[in-house]
PDB file of C-alpha atoms in Angstrom:
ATOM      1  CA  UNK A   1     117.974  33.278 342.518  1.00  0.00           C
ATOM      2  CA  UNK A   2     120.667  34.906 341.039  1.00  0.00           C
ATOM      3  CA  UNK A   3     122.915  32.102 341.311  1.00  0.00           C
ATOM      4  CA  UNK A   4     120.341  29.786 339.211  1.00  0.00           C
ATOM      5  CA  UNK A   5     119.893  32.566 336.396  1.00  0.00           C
ATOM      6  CA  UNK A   6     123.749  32.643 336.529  1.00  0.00           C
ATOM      7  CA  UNK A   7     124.179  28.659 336.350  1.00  0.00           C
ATOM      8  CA  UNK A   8     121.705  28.757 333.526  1.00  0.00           C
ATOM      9  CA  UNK A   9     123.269  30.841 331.666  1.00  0.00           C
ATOM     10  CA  UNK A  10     126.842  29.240 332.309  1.00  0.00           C
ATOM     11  CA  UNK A  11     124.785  26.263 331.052  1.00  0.00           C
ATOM     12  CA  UNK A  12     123.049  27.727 327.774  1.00  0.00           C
ATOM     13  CA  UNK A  13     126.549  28.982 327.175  1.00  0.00           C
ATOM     14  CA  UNK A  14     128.634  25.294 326.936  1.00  0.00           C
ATOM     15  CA  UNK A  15     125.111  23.905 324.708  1.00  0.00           C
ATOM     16  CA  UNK A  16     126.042  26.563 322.411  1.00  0.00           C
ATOM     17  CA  UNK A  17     129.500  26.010 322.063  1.00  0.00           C
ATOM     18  CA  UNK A  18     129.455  22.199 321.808  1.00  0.00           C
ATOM     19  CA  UNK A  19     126.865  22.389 318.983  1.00  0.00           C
ATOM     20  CA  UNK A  20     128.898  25.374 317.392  1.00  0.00           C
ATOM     21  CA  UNK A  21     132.518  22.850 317.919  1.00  0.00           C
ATOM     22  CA  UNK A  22     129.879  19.560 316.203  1.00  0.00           C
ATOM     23  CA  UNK A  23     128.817  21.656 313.550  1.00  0.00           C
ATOM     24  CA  UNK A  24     132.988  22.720 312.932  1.00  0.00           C
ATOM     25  CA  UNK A  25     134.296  19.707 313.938  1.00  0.00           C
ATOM     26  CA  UNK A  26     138.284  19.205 313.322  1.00  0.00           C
ATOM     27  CA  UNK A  27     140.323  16.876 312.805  1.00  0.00           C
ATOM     28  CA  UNK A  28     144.296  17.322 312.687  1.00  0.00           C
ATOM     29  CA  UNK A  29     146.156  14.787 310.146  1.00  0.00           C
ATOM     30  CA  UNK A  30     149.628  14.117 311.379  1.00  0.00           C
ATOM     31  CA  UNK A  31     151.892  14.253 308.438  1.00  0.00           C
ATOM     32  CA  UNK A  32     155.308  12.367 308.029  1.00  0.00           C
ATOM     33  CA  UNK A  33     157.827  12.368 304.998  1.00  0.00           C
ATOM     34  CA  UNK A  34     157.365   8.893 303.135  1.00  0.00           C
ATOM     35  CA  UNK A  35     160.317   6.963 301.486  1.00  0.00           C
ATOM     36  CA  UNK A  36     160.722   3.474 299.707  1.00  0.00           C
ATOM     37  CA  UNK A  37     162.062   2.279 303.539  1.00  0.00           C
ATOM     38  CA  UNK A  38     158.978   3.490 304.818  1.00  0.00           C
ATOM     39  CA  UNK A  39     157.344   6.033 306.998  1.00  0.00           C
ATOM     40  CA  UNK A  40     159.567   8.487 308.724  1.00  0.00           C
ATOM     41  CA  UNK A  41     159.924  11.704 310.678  1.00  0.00           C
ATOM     42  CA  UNK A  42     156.962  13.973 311.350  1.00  0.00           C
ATOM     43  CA  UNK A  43     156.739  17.680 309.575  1.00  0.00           C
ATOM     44  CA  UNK A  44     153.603  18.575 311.404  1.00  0.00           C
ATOM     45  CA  UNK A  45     149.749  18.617 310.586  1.00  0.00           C
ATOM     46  CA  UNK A  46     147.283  19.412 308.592  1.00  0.00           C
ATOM     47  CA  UNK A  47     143.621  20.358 310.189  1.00  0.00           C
ATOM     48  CA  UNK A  48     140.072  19.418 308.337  1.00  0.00           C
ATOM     49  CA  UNK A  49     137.175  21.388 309.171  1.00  0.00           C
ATOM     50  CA  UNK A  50     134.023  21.237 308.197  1.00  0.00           C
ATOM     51  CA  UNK A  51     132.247  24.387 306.524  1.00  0.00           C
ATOM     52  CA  UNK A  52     129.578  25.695 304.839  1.00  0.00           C
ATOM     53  CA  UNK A  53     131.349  25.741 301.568  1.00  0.00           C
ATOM     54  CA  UNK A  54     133.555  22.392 301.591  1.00  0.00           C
ATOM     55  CA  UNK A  55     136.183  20.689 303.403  1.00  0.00           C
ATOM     56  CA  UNK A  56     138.646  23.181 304.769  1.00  0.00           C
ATOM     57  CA  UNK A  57     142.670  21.996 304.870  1.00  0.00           C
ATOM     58  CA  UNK A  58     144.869  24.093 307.121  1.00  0.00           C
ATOM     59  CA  UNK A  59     148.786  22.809 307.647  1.00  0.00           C
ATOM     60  CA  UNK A  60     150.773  23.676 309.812  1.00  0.00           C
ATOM     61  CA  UNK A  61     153.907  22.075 308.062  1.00  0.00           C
ATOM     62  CA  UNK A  62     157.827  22.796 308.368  1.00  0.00           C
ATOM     63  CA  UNK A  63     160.953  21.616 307.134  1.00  0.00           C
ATOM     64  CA  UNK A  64     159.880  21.628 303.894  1.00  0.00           C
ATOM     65  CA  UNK A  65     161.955  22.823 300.712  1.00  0.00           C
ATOM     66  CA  UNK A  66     159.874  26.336 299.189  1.00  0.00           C
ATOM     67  CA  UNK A  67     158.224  26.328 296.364  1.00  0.00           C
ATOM     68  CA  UNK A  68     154.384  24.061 294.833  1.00  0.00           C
ATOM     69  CA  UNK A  69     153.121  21.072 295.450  1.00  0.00           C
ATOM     70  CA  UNK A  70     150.620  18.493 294.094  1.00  0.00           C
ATOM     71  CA  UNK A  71     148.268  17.919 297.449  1.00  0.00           C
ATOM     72  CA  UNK A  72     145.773  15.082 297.227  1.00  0.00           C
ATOM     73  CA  UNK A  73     143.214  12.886 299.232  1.00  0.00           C
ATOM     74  CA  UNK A  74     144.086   9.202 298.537  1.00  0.00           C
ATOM     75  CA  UNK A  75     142.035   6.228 298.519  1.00  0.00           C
ATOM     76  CA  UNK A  76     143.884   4.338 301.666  1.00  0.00           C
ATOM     77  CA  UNK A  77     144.471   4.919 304.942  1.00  0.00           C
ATOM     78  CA  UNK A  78     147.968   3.800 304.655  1.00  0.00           C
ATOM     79  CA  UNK A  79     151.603   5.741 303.948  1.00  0.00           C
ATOM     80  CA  UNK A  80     153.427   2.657 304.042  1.00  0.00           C
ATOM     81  CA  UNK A  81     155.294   1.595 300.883  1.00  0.00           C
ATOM     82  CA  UNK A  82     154.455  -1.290 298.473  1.00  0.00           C
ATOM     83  CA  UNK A  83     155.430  -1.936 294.858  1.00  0.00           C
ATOM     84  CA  UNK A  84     153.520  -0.002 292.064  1.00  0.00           C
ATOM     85  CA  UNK A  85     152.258  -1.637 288.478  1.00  0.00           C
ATOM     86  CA  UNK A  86     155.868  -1.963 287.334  1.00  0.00           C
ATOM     87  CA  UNK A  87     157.168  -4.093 290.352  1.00  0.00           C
ATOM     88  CA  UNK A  88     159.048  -1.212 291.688  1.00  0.00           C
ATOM     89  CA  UNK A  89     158.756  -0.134 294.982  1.00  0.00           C
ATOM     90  CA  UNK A  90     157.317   3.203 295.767  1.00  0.00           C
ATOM     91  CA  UNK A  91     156.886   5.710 298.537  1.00  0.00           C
ATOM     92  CA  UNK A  92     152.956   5.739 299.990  1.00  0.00           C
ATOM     93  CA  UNK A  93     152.117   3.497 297.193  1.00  0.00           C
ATOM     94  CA  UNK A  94     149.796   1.740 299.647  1.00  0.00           C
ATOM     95  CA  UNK A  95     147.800   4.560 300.024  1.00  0.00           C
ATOM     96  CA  UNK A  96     146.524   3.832 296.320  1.00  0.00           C
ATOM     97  CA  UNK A  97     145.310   6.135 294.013  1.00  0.00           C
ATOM     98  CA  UNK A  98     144.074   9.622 293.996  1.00  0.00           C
ATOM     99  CA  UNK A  99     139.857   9.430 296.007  1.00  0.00           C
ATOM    100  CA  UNK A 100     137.681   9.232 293.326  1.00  0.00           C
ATOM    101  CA  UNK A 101     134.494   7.233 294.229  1.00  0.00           C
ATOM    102  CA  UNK A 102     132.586   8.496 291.373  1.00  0.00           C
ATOM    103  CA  UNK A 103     135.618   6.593 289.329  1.00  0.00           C
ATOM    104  CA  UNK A 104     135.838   9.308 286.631  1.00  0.00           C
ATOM    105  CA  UNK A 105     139.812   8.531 286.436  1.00  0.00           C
ATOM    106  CA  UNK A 106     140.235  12.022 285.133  1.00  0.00           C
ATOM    107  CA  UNK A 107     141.978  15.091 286.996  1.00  0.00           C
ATOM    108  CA  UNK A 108     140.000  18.187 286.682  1.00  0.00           C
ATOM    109  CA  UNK A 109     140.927  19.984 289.927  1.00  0.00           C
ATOM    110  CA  UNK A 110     139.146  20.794 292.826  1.00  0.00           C
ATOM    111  CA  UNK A 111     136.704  22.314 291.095  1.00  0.00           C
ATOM    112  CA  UNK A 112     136.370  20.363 288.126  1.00  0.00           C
ATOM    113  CA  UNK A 113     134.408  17.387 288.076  1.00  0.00           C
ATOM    114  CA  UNK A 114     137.142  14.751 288.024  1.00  0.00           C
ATOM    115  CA  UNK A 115     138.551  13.260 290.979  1.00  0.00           C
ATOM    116  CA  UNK A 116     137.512  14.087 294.590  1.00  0.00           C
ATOM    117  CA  UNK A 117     140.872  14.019 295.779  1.00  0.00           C
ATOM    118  CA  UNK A 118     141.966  16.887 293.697  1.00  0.00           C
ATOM    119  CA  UNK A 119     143.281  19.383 296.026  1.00  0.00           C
ATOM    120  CA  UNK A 120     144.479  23.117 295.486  1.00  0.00           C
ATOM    121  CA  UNK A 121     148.204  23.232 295.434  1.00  0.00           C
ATOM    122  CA  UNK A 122     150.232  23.675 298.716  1.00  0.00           C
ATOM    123  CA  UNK A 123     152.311  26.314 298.899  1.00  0.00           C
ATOM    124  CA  UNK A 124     155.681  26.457 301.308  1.00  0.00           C
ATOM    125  CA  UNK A 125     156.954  30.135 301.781  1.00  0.00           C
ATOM    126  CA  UNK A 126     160.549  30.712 302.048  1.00  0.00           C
ATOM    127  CA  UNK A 127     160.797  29.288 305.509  1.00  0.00           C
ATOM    128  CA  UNK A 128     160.149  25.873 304.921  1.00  0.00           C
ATOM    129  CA  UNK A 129     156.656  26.576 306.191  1.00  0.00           C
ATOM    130  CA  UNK A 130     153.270  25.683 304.741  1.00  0.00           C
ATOM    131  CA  UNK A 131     150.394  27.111 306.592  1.00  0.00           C
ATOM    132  CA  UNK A 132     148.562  28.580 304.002  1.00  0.00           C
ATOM    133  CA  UNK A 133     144.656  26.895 304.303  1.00  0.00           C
ATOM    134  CA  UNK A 134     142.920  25.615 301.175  1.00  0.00           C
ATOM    135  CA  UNK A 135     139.510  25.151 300.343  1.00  0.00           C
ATOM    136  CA  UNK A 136     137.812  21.779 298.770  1.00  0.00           C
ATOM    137  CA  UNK A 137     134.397  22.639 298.112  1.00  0.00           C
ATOM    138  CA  UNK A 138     133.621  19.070 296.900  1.00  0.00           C
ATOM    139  CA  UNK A 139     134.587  17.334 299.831  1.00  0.00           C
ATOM    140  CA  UNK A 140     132.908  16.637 302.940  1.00  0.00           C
ATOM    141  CA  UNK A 141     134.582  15.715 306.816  1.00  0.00           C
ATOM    142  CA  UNK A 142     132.162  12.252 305.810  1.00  0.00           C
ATOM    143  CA  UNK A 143     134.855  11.775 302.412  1.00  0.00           C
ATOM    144  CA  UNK A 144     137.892  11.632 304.958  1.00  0.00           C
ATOM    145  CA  UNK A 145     137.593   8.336 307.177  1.00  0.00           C
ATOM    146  CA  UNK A 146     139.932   5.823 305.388  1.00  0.00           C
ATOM    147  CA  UNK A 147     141.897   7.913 303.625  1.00  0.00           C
ATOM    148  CA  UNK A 148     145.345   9.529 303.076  1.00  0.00           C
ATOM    149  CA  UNK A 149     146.698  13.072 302.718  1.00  0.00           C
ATOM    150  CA  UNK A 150     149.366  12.886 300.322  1.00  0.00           C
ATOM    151  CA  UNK A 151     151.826  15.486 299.267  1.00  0.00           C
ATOM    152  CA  UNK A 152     153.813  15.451 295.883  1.00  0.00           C
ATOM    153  CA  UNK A 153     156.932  16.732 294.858  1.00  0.00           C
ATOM    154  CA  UNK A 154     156.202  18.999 292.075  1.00  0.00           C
ATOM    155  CA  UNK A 155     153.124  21.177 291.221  1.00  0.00           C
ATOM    156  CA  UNK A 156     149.701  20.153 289.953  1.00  0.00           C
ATOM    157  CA  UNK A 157     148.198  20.980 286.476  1.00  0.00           C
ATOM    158  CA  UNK A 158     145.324  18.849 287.412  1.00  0.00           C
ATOM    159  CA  UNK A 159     145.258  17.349 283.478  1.00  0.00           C
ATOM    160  CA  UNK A 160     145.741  13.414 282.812  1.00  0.00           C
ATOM    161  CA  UNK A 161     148.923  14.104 281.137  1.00  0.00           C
ATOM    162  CA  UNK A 162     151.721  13.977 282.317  1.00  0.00           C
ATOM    163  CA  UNK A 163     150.899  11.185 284.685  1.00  0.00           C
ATOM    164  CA  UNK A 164     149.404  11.955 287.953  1.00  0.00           C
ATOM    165  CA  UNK A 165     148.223  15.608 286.963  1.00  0.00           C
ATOM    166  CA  UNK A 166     151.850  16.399 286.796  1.00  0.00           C
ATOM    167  CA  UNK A 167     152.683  15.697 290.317  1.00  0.00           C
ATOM    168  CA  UNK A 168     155.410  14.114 291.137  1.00  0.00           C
ATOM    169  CA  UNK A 169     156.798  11.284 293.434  1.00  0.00           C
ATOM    170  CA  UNK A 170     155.023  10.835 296.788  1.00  0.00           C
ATOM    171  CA  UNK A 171     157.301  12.753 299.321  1.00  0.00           C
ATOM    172  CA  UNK A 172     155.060  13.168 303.152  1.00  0.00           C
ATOM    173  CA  UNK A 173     151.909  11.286 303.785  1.00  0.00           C
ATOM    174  CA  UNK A 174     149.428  11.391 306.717  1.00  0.00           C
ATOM    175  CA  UNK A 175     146.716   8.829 307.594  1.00  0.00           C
ATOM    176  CA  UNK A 176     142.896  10.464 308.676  1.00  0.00           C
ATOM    177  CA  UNK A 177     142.087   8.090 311.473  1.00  0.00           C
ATOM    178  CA  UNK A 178     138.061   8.249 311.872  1.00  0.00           C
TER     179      UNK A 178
END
């Protein structure tokens, strides 16, 4: 008898922790610099999760020069280059623009009410490591099938001017397979 109870419990004890892992689900992003020649060499990940108050972005990057960076969701699931409006060709430029299915074409931030893809800024310490998390509270693990993770050289201001919120060129890119 005490070997059913125990089996039970073993039992009630997996159900609990396979809805607690669905309701938390992750999913790691495998990012890789970008460059006109194309995708290249991996600098680590960055994990969604799911939670109560948004979409939750945790790298685990290296390699990486210190300092701020513009951090975005893009509209493609694609790094690879391809020419932009002025014939040129770019880094990630297949990836598209910045997520924004309401089409507001306006950077507000994360918190604003401008582009989805608007992410906080990721930091690299002095290391060459990013693995400080960041929070999106507008975005959902259902926003992320499709899309890009894109990281720019440069900080954010999250305004229309300069272009692209201020970011800069596209330097690492990771695809969110589904």
């Amino acid at each position: 008898m005490r070997y059913i109870a125990s089996l039970t419990g073993i039992a009630a004890s997996l159900l609990l922790a396979s809805t607690a892992a669905q309701a938390n689900e992750t999913l790691d992003v495998e990012m890789h610099k970008v460059s006109v020649d194309g995708v290249e060499e991996s600098i680590g990940t960055v994990s969604l999760e799911s939670t109560e108050h948004g979409l939750l972005l945790t790298p685990s990057l290296t390699d990486m020069e210190p300092g701020v960076y513009g951090f975005h969701v893009h509209q493609n699931a694609s790094c690879d280059p391809a020419e932009n409006d002025d014939g040129e060709m770019t880094a990630a430029q297949a990836a598209g623009g910045h997520y924004d299915p309401e089409e507001t074409d306006t950077h507000l931030g994360p918190y604003g009410e401008g582009h989805l893809g608007d992410l906080p800024v990721l930091t690299v310490n002095e290391d060459g490591e990013a693995n400080l998390p960041v929070l999106a509270p507008r975005l959902s693990m259902e926003d992320m099938p499709g899309r890009s993770i894109m990281i720019h050289a440069g900080g954010d201001t999250y305004k229309d001017e300069p272009h692209l919120g201020g970011g800069g060129a596209r330097m690492a890119c990771g695809v969110v397979e589904s």
